């Protein structure tokens, strides 16, 4: 055997074949191992939130997130929050109807306030442990393969965190209004719903300068008809009576401009223009400004606390 191997390795042609086939074999082995790991065992990461409310005495789990990282389904019979070493809060029971987490699927559940916690027939107070940062808390799952402790948290990011590190960060929220499952633009003046005899609704958006445009099939709007909600209603009702709109239809006009004005009243500050900051201004000046603002706020809070303590004395 040694002689055969020695003769094989002494031939330069065999070395060339080995250099070609060896990387292919290693790559095939690597792919096979990865596929096995992807389809075997359980790998779930997740997270949870703990909230408090004036409407209940105890803190509670406000939401849970589970993300299946494997290319295989996982059957879950129960979800628990392990608090410390010896307490398990029963968050969800799926004994009667198991939760099947499909490959790469994410499960999210939002939960509200509670009445209290109980163990056997006793009420148990969990507030102290739930609010104690030193007490370890982990999600634990009852699965078809036994107990599974969720080892990883779902990495969630929010620009709010960047804001608290740098006050020059702006978190911009989009204000939208939907009508019949459709978002309405801010320049729309009127919304018209035409409901036919079958109950189907056609929604038409109109702006103040849409007169003389071909929007309706059998007639053209006028400048006067778009002046007020009442004038538009009268105009369309007249067209309906003249059978220029499908017979038997009903018309509903909404003054979206007035609705938008009510929304704008909630934002009483002056409109500001977004400006582009240079990287140095944002990262250097912004960081220094944040530190200064935090120190200023801390001093103000300390002064207020001191004044309150003097009043109590």
mmCIF file of C-alpha atoms in Angstrom:
data_model
loop_
_atom_site.group_PDB
_atom_site.id
_atom_site.type_symbol
_atom_site.label_atom_id
_atom_site.label_comp_id
_atom_site.label_asym_id
_atom_site.label_seq_id
_atom_site.Cartn_x
_atom_site.Cartn_y
_atom_site.Cartn_z
ATOM 1 C CA UNK A 1 0.000 0.000 0.000
ATOM 2 C CA UNK A 2 2.818 2.416 0.898
ATOM 3 C CA UNK A 3 4.555 1.595 -2.374
ATOM 4 C CA UNK A 4 1.387 2.371 -4.359
ATOM 5 C CA UNK A 5 0.912 5.698 -2.563
ATOM 6 C CA UNK A 6 4.595 6.592 -3.053
ATOM 7 C CA UNK A 7 4.388 5.886 -6.788
ATOM 8 C CA UNK A 8 1.123 7.890 -7.035
ATOM 9 C CA UNK A 9 2.559 10.991 -5.343
ATOM 10 C CA UNK A 10 5.778 10.783 -7.340
ATOM 11 C CA UNK A 11 3.845 11.322 -10.593
ATOM 12 C CA UNK A 12 3.509 15.123 -11.324
ATOM 13 C CA UNK A 13 0.255 14.515 -13.254
ATOM 14 C CA UNK A 14 -1.413 13.171 -10.121
ATOM 15 C CA UNK A 15 -0.390 16.294 -8.193
ATOM 16 C CA UNK A 16 -2.075 18.487 -10.824
ATOM 17 C CA UNK A 17 -5.289 16.486 -10.603
ATOM 18 C CA UNK A 18 -5.178 16.733 -6.800
ATOM 19 C CA UNK A 19 -4.801 20.531 -6.902
ATOM 20 C CA UNK A 20 -7.907 20.750 -9.117
ATOM 21 C CA UNK A 21 -10.185 18.277 -7.311
ATOM 22 C CA UNK A 22 -9.228 19.074 -3.691
ATOM 23 C CA UNK A 23 -10.754 22.611 -3.590
ATOM 24 C CA UNK A 24 -13.934 21.294 -5.230
ATOM 25 C CA UNK A 25 -14.216 18.501 -2.659
ATOM 26 C CA UNK A 26 -13.598 20.928 0.236
ATOM 27 C CA UNK A 27 -16.221 23.331 -1.114
ATOM 28 C CA UNK A 28 -18.748 20.495 -1.513
ATOM 29 C CA UNK A 29 -18.068 19.363 2.069
ATOM 30 C CA UNK A 30 -18.504 22.939 3.350
ATOM 31 C CA UNK A 31 -21.860 23.304 1.519
ATOM 32 C CA UNK A 32 -23.058 19.945 2.847
ATOM 33 C CA UNK A 33 -22.187 20.935 6.438
ATOM 34 C CA UNK A 34 -23.935 24.285 6.069
ATOM 35 C CA UNK A 35 -27.076 22.633 4.664
ATOM 36 C CA UNK A 36 -27.099 20.166 7.540
ATOM 37 C CA UNK A 37 -26.747 22.959 10.105
ATOM 38 C CA UNK A 38 -29.469 24.972 8.384
ATOM 39 C CA UNK A 39 -31.982 22.133 8.553
ATOM 40 C CA UNK A 40 -31.095 20.556 11.912
ATOM 41 C CA UNK A 41 -31.777 21.635 15.470
ATOM 42 C CA UNK A 42 -33.450 24.859 16.624
ATOM 43 C CA UNK A 43 -32.139 28.391 16.284
ATOM 44 C CA UNK A 44 -34.517 31.125 17.360
ATOM 45 C CA UNK A 45 -33.678 34.620 18.463
ATOM 46 C CA UNK A 46 -36.174 36.911 20.076
ATOM 47 C CA UNK A 47 -36.903 39.855 22.266
ATOM 48 C CA UNK A 48 -39.493 41.276 24.618
ATOM 49 C CA UNK A 49 -40.461 44.549 26.217
ATOM 50 C CA UNK A 50 -41.488 45.305 29.789
ATOM 51 C CA UNK A 51 -43.874 48.220 30.323
ATOM 52 C CA UNK A 52 -45.764 49.818 33.178
ATOM 53 C CA UNK A 53 -49.057 51.676 33.250
ATOM 54 C CA UNK A 54 -51.096 53.777 35.635
ATOM 55 C CA UNK A 55 -54.005 51.453 34.822
ATOM 56 C CA UNK A 56 -52.438 48.479 36.621
ATOM 57 C CA UNK A 57 -50.195 47.943 39.646
ATOM 58 C CA UNK A 58 -47.759 45.482 38.111
ATOM 59 C CA UNK A 59 -45.350 45.853 35.187
ATOM 60 C CA UNK A 60 -46.096 43.531 32.300
ATOM 61 C CA UNK A 61 -44.592 42.137 29.090
ATOM 62 C CA UNK A 62 -45.818 44.478 26.368
ATOM 63 C CA UNK A 63 -44.613 42.522 23.340
ATOM 64 C CA UNK A 64 -42.645 39.469 22.266
ATOM 65 C CA UNK A 65 -40.772 38.800 19.022
ATOM 66 C CA UNK A 66 -39.514 35.407 17.835
ATOM 67 C CA UNK A 67 -37.480 34.934 14.664
ATOM 68 C CA UNK A 68 -36.815 31.452 13.257
ATOM 69 C CA UNK A 69 -33.263 31.347 11.865
ATOM 70 C CA UNK A 70 -33.493 27.806 10.481
ATOM 71 C CA UNK A 71 -34.778 26.337 7.226
ATOM 72 C CA UNK A 72 -37.190 24.117 9.148
ATOM 73 C CA UNK A 73 -40.427 24.698 11.026
ATOM 74 C CA UNK A 74 -40.542 24.753 14.838
ATOM 75 C CA UNK A 75 -43.594 23.712 16.858
ATOM 76 C CA UNK A 76 -44.105 25.794 19.999
ATOM 77 C CA UNK A 77 -46.460 24.769 22.829
ATOM 78 C CA UNK A 78 -45.775 27.622 25.241
ATOM 79 C CA UNK A 79 -43.859 30.883 25.665
ATOM 80 C CA UNK A 80 -42.501 31.853 29.085
ATOM 81 C CA UNK A 81 -40.437 34.673 30.541
ATOM 82 C CA UNK A 82 -37.842 33.306 32.959
ATOM 83 C CA UNK A 83 -37.198 35.838 35.723
ATOM 84 C CA UNK A 84 -34.124 35.133 37.791
ATOM 85 C CA UNK A 85 -33.373 31.430 38.330
ATOM 86 C CA UNK A 86 -36.716 30.154 39.561
ATOM 87 C CA UNK A 87 -39.694 32.084 38.180
ATOM 88 C CA UNK A 88 -41.428 31.421 34.864
ATOM 89 C CA UNK A 89 -44.176 33.841 33.788
ATOM 90 C CA UNK A 90 -46.600 32.069 31.452
ATOM 91 C CA UNK A 91 -46.975 34.493 28.532
ATOM 92 C CA UNK A 92 -48.742 32.310 25.969
ATOM 93 C CA UNK A 93 -50.107 28.771 26.018
ATOM 94 C CA UNK A 94 -50.418 26.901 22.726
ATOM 95 C CA UNK A 95 -51.115 23.423 24.124
ATOM 96 C CA UNK A 96 -54.481 23.110 22.353
ATOM 97 C CA UNK A 97 -53.370 24.805 19.132
ATOM 98 C CA UNK A 98 -49.557 24.657 18.740
ATOM 99 C CA UNK A 99 -47.807 27.647 17.218
ATOM 100 C CA UNK A 100 -45.877 26.566 14.124
ATOM 101 C CA UNK A 101 -43.049 28.963 13.331
ATOM 102 C CA UNK A 102 -42.261 28.431 9.651
ATOM 103 C CA UNK A 103 -38.707 28.586 8.220
ATOM 104 C CA UNK A 104 -37.263 32.115 8.593
ATOM 105 C CA UNK A 105 -40.643 33.359 9.848
ATOM 106 C CA UNK A 106 -41.022 36.123 12.463
ATOM 107 C CA UNK A 107 -43.727 35.987 15.115
ATOM 108 C CA UNK A 108 -44.791 39.213 16.846
ATOM 109 C CA UNK A 109 -47.380 39.595 19.581
ATOM 110 C CA UNK A 110 -48.455 42.764 21.406
ATOM 111 C CA UNK A 111 -49.935 42.443 24.914
ATOM 112 C CA UNK A 112 -51.669 44.925 27.204
ATOM 113 C CA UNK A 113 -52.104 45.608 30.899
ATOM 114 C CA UNK A 114 -52.766 42.846 33.466
ATOM 115 C CA UNK A 115 -54.827 42.453 36.651
ATOM 116 C CA UNK A 116 -52.171 40.645 38.729
ATOM 117 C CA UNK A 117 -49.838 37.605 38.796
ATOM 118 C CA UNK A 118 -50.715 34.384 40.608
ATOM 119 C CA UNK A 119 -49.014 31.196 41.741
ATOM 120 C CA UNK A 120 -51.330 28.328 42.696
ATOM 121 C CA UNK A 121 -54.115 30.170 44.573
ATOM 122 C CA UNK A 122 -51.942 33.057 45.761
ATOM 123 C CA UNK A 123 -51.313 36.504 44.315
ATOM 124 C CA UNK A 124 -47.601 37.086 43.778
ATOM 125 C CA UNK A 125 -45.969 40.509 43.405
ATOM 126 C CA UNK A 126 -43.460 40.552 40.520
ATOM 127 C CA UNK A 127 -42.940 44.309 40.198
ATOM 128 C CA UNK A 128 -39.661 44.424 42.133
ATOM 129 C CA UNK A 129 -38.005 41.672 40.094
ATOM 130 C CA UNK A 130 -39.331 42.894 36.747
ATOM 131 C CA UNK A 131 -37.937 46.376 37.364
ATOM 132 C CA UNK A 132 -34.629 45.086 38.774
ATOM 133 C CA UNK A 133 -32.010 45.373 36.024
ATOM 134 C CA UNK A 134 -29.722 42.936 37.831
ATOM 135 C CA UNK A 135 -32.340 40.165 37.657
ATOM 136 C CA UNK A 136 -31.765 38.192 34.457
ATOM 137 C CA UNK A 137 -34.776 37.756 32.194
ATOM 138 C CA UNK A 138 -34.929 35.335 29.250
ATOM 139 C CA UNK A 139 -37.585 33.998 26.907
ATOM 140 C CA UNK A 140 -38.051 30.233 27.249
ATOM 141 C CA UNK A 141 -40.016 28.118 24.756
ATOM 142 C CA UNK A 142 -41.743 24.778 25.173
ATOM 143 C CA UNK A 143 -41.117 23.102 21.789
ATOM 144 C CA UNK A 144 -41.592 19.705 20.202
ATOM 145 C CA UNK A 145 -37.906 19.101 20.977
ATOM 146 C CA UNK A 146 -38.176 20.150 24.625
ATOM 147 C CA UNK A 147 -37.155 23.253 26.535
ATOM 148 C CA UNK A 148 -35.454 25.958 24.475
ATOM 149 C CA UNK A 149 -33.921 29.095 25.997
ATOM 150 C CA UNK A 150 -33.851 31.914 23.443
ATOM 151 C CA UNK A 151 -30.155 32.884 23.434
ATOM 152 C CA UNK A 152 -30.149 35.915 21.174
ATOM 153 C CA UNK A 153 -32.141 39.083 21.014
ATOM 154 C CA UNK A 154 -33.555 40.395 17.763
ATOM 155 C CA UNK A 155 -31.381 43.343 16.839
ATOM 156 C CA UNK A 156 -33.760 46.275 16.548
ATOM 157 C CA UNK A 157 -32.646 49.779 15.732
ATOM 158 C CA UNK A 158 -34.412 53.101 16.096
ATOM 159 C CA UNK A 159 -33.176 56.611 15.196
ATOM 160 C CA UNK A 160 -34.481 57.746 18.600
ATOM 161 C CA UNK A 161 -31.361 56.189 20.106
ATOM 162 C CA UNK A 162 -29.200 58.293 17.784
ATOM 163 C CA UNK A 163 -31.127 61.391 18.882
ATOM 164 C CA UNK A 164 -30.312 60.868 22.560
ATOM 165 C CA UNK A 165 -26.642 60.523 21.632
ATOM 166 C CA UNK A 166 -26.692 63.560 19.323
ATOM 167 C CA UNK A 167 -29.417 66.194 19.636
ATOM 168 C CA UNK A 168 -28.859 67.379 16.056
ATOM 169 C CA UNK A 169 -30.481 64.131 14.880
ATOM 170 C CA UNK A 170 -33.962 64.696 13.483
ATOM 171 C CA UNK A 171 -36.532 61.903 13.643
ATOM 172 C CA UNK A 172 -39.030 62.782 10.897
ATOM 173 C CA UNK A 173 -42.482 61.210 10.993
ATOM 174 C CA UNK A 174 -44.790 61.050 7.993
ATOM 175 C CA UNK A 175 -48.321 62.341 8.552
ATOM 176 C CA UNK A 176 -50.796 60.477 6.356
ATOM 177 C CA UNK A 177 -54.571 60.338 6.037
ATOM 178 C CA UNK A 178 -56.251 57.367 4.382
ATOM 179 C CA UNK A 179 -59.700 57.212 2.849
ATOM 180 C CA UNK A 180 -61.080 53.882 1.633
ATOM 181 C CA UNK A 181 -57.608 52.347 2.113
ATOM 182 C CA UNK A 182 -55.973 54.975 -0.108
ATOM 183 C CA UNK A 183 -53.576 57.695 1.067
ATOM 184 C CA UNK A 184 -54.728 61.231 0.255
ATOM 185 C CA UNK A 185 -52.311 63.966 -0.871
ATOM 186 C CA UNK A 186 -52.136 67.269 0.953
ATOM 187 C CA UNK A 187 -53.184 69.315 -2.099
ATOM 188 C CA UNK A 188 -56.535 67.539 -2.454
ATOM 189 C CA UNK A 189 -59.521 69.842 -1.762
ATOM 190 C CA UNK A 190 -62.485 67.473 -2.028
ATOM 191 C CA UNK A 191 -63.042 63.722 -1.906
ATOM 192 C CA UNK A 192 -66.116 62.361 -3.697
ATOM 193 C CA UNK A 193 -67.508 58.873 -3.033
ATOM 194 C CA UNK A 194 -69.972 57.614 -5.657
ATOM 195 C CA UNK A 195 -71.716 54.419 -4.536
ATOM 196 C CA UNK A 196 -73.541 52.469 -7.263
ATOM 197 C CA UNK A 197 -76.556 50.178 -6.865
ATOM 198 C CA UNK A 198 -74.269 47.172 -6.242
ATOM 199 C CA UNK A 199 -72.646 48.916 -3.278
ATOM 200 C CA UNK A 200 -69.321 49.475 -5.061
ATOM 201 C CA UNK A 201 -67.655 52.780 -4.178
ATOM 202 C CA UNK A 202 -65.683 54.901 -6.629
ATOM 203 C CA UNK A 203 -63.506 57.479 -4.887
ATOM 204 C CA UNK A 204 -62.502 60.608 -6.793
ATOM 205 C CA UNK A 205 -59.961 63.157 -5.495
ATOM 206 C CA UNK A 206 -60.375 66.760 -6.640
ATOM 207 C CA UNK A 207 -58.109 69.794 -6.350
ATOM 208 C CA UNK A 208 -59.285 73.403 -6.552
ATOM 209 C CA UNK A 209 -57.963 73.842 -10.131
ATOM 210 C CA UNK A 210 -59.363 70.596 -11.555
ATOM 211 C CA UNK A 211 -62.156 72.375 -13.440
ATOM 212 C CA UNK A 212 -62.296 71.880 -17.245
ATOM 213 C CA UNK A 213 -60.403 68.598 -16.869
ATOM 214 C CA UNK A 214 -61.883 65.322 -18.086
ATOM 215 C CA UNK A 215 -62.403 63.651 -14.713
ATOM 216 C CA UNK A 216 -66.001 62.539 -15.117
ATOM 217 C CA UNK A 217 -67.053 60.718 -18.267
ATOM 218 C CA UNK A 218 -70.146 62.702 -19.213
ATOM 219 C CA UNK A 219 -69.454 66.234 -17.987
ATOM 220 C CA UNK A 220 -66.757 68.739 -16.994
ATOM 221 C CA UNK A 221 -66.455 70.487 -13.640
ATOM 222 C CA UNK A 222 -66.610 74.283 -13.403
ATOM 223 C CA UNK A 223 -64.570 76.694 -11.320
ATOM 224 C CA UNK A 224 -67.686 77.627 -9.333
ATOM 225 C CA UNK A 225 -68.514 73.981 -8.580
ATOM 226 C CA UNK A 226 -65.142 73.581 -6.838
ATOM 227 C CA UNK A 227 -65.488 76.712 -4.706
ATOM 228 C CA UNK A 228 -67.242 75.072 -1.719
ATOM 229 C CA UNK A 229 -68.407 71.671 -0.560
ATOM 230 C CA UNK A 230 -72.073 72.725 -0.929
ATOM 231 C CA UNK A 231 -71.616 73.962 -4.492
ATOM 232 C CA UNK A 232 -69.913 70.704 -5.486
ATOM 233 C CA UNK A 233 -72.662 68.630 -3.866
ATOM 234 C CA UNK A 234 -75.376 70.623 -5.711
ATOM 235 C CA UNK A 235 -73.486 70.393 -8.985
ATOM 236 C CA UNK A 236 -73.027 66.614 -8.777
ATOM 237 C CA UNK A 237 -76.600 66.075 -7.582
ATOM 238 C CA UNK A 238 -77.845 67.943 -10.644
ATOM 239 C CA UNK A 239 -75.741 65.728 -12.924
ATOM 240 C CA UNK A 240 -77.137 62.676 -11.139
ATOM 241 C CA UNK A 241 -80.713 63.846 -11.730
ATOM 242 C CA UNK A 242 -79.875 64.384 -15.411
ATOM 243 C CA UNK A 243 -78.596 60.773 -15.626
ATOM 244 C CA UNK A 244 -75.024 61.934 -16.328
ATOM 245 C CA UNK A 245 -73.974 59.811 -13.323
ATOM 246 C CA UNK A 246 -75.091 56.178 -13.088
ATOM 247 C CA UNK A 247 -78.759 56.057 -12.135
ATOM 248 C CA UNK A 248 -79.475 54.979 -8.564
ATOM 249 C CA UNK A 249 -76.034 56.023 -7.316
ATOM 250 C CA UNK A 250 -75.501 58.005 -4.121
ATOM 251 C CA UNK A 251 -72.966 60.819 -3.759
ATOM 252 C CA UNK A 252 -70.973 61.813 -0.685
ATOM 253 C CA UNK A 253 -68.625 64.824 -0.718
ATOM 254 C CA UNK A 254 -65.902 65.342 1.901
ATOM 255 C CA UNK A 255 -64.164 68.681 2.412
ATOM 256 C CA UNK A 256 -60.643 67.376 2.831
ATOM 257 C CA UNK A 257 -59.218 70.896 3.080
ATOM 258 C CA UNK A 258 -61.152 71.501 6.308
ATOM 259 C CA UNK A 259 -60.013 68.122 7.668
ATOM 260 C CA UNK A 260 -56.405 68.988 6.828
ATOM 261 C CA UNK A 261 -56.746 72.315 8.674
ATOM 262 C CA UNK A 262 -57.721 70.448 11.846
ATOM 263 C CA UNK A 263 -54.651 68.235 11.487
ATOM 264 C CA UNK A 264 -52.406 71.270 10.968
ATOM 265 C CA UNK A 265 -53.738 72.790 14.202
ATOM 266 C CA UNK A 266 -52.095 69.921 16.097
ATOM 267 C CA UNK A 267 -48.702 71.165 14.838
ATOM 268 C CA UNK A 268 -48.655 74.719 16.164
ATOM 269 C CA UNK A 269 -44.942 75.366 15.791
ATOM 270 C CA UNK A 270 -43.593 77.301 12.840
ATOM 271 C CA UNK A 271 -42.629 75.336 9.741
ATOM 272 C CA UNK A 272 -38.872 74.839 9.523
ATOM 273 C CA UNK A 273 -36.689 74.193 6.502
ATOM 274 C CA UNK A 274 -34.464 71.102 6.618
ATOM 275 C CA UNK A 275 -30.781 71.973 6.213
ATOM 276 C CA UNK A 276 -27.850 69.795 5.297
ATOM 277 C CA UNK A 277 -25.188 69.535 8.011
ATOM 278 C CA UNK A 278 -21.579 68.671 7.246
ATOM 279 C CA UNK A 279 -20.188 65.532 8.838
ATOM 280 C CA UNK A 280 -17.854 67.520 11.114
ATOM 281 C CA UNK A 281 -20.668 69.840 12.262
ATOM 282 C CA UNK A 282 -22.978 66.913 13.026
ATOM 283 C CA UNK A 283 -20.503 64.566 14.687
ATOM 284 C CA UNK A 284 -18.265 67.114 16.478
ATOM 285 C CA UNK A 285 -20.437 70.116 17.287
ATOM 286 C CA UNK A 286 -23.552 67.945 17.708
ATOM 287 C CA UNK A 287 -21.806 65.718 20.249
ATOM 288 C CA UNK A 288 -20.473 68.702 22.205
ATOM 289 C CA UNK A 289 -23.883 70.369 22.121
ATOM 290 C CA UNK A 290 -25.501 67.174 23.451
ATOM 291 C CA UNK A 291 -23.030 66.953 26.345
ATOM 292 C CA UNK A 292 -23.598 70.629 27.184
ATOM 293 C CA UNK A 293 -27.400 70.234 27.068
ATOM 294 C CA UNK A 294 -27.309 67.164 29.321
ATOM 295 C CA UNK A 295 -25.111 68.962 31.878
ATOM 296 C CA UNK A 296 -27.409 71.979 31.805
ATOM 297 C CA UNK A 297 -30.488 69.795 32.313
ATOM 298 C CA UNK A 298 -28.815 67.844 35.144
ATOM 299 C CA UNK A 299 -27.945 71.086 36.945
ATOM 300 C CA UNK A 300 -31.486 72.416 36.539
ATOM 301 C CA UNK A 301 -32.958 69.160 37.886
ATOM 302 C CA UNK A 302 -30.534 69.214 40.821
ATOM 303 C CA UNK A 303 -31.527 72.797 41.638
ATOM 304 C CA UNK A 304 -35.249 71.942 41.483
ATOM 305 C CA UNK A 305 -34.717 68.904 43.701
ATOM 306 C CA UNK A 306 -32.812 70.985 46.207
ATOM 307 C CA UNK A 307 -35.588 73.593 46.307
ATOM 308 C CA UNK A 308 -38.205 70.864 46.799
ATOM 309 C CA UNK A 309 -36.202 69.361 49.675
ATOM 310 C CA UNK A 310 -35.992 72.781 51.368
ATOM 311 C CA UNK A 311 -39.763 73.217 51.083
ATOM 312 C CA UNK A 312 -40.346 69.839 52.681
ATOM 313 C CA UNK A 313 -38.019 70.690 55.553
#
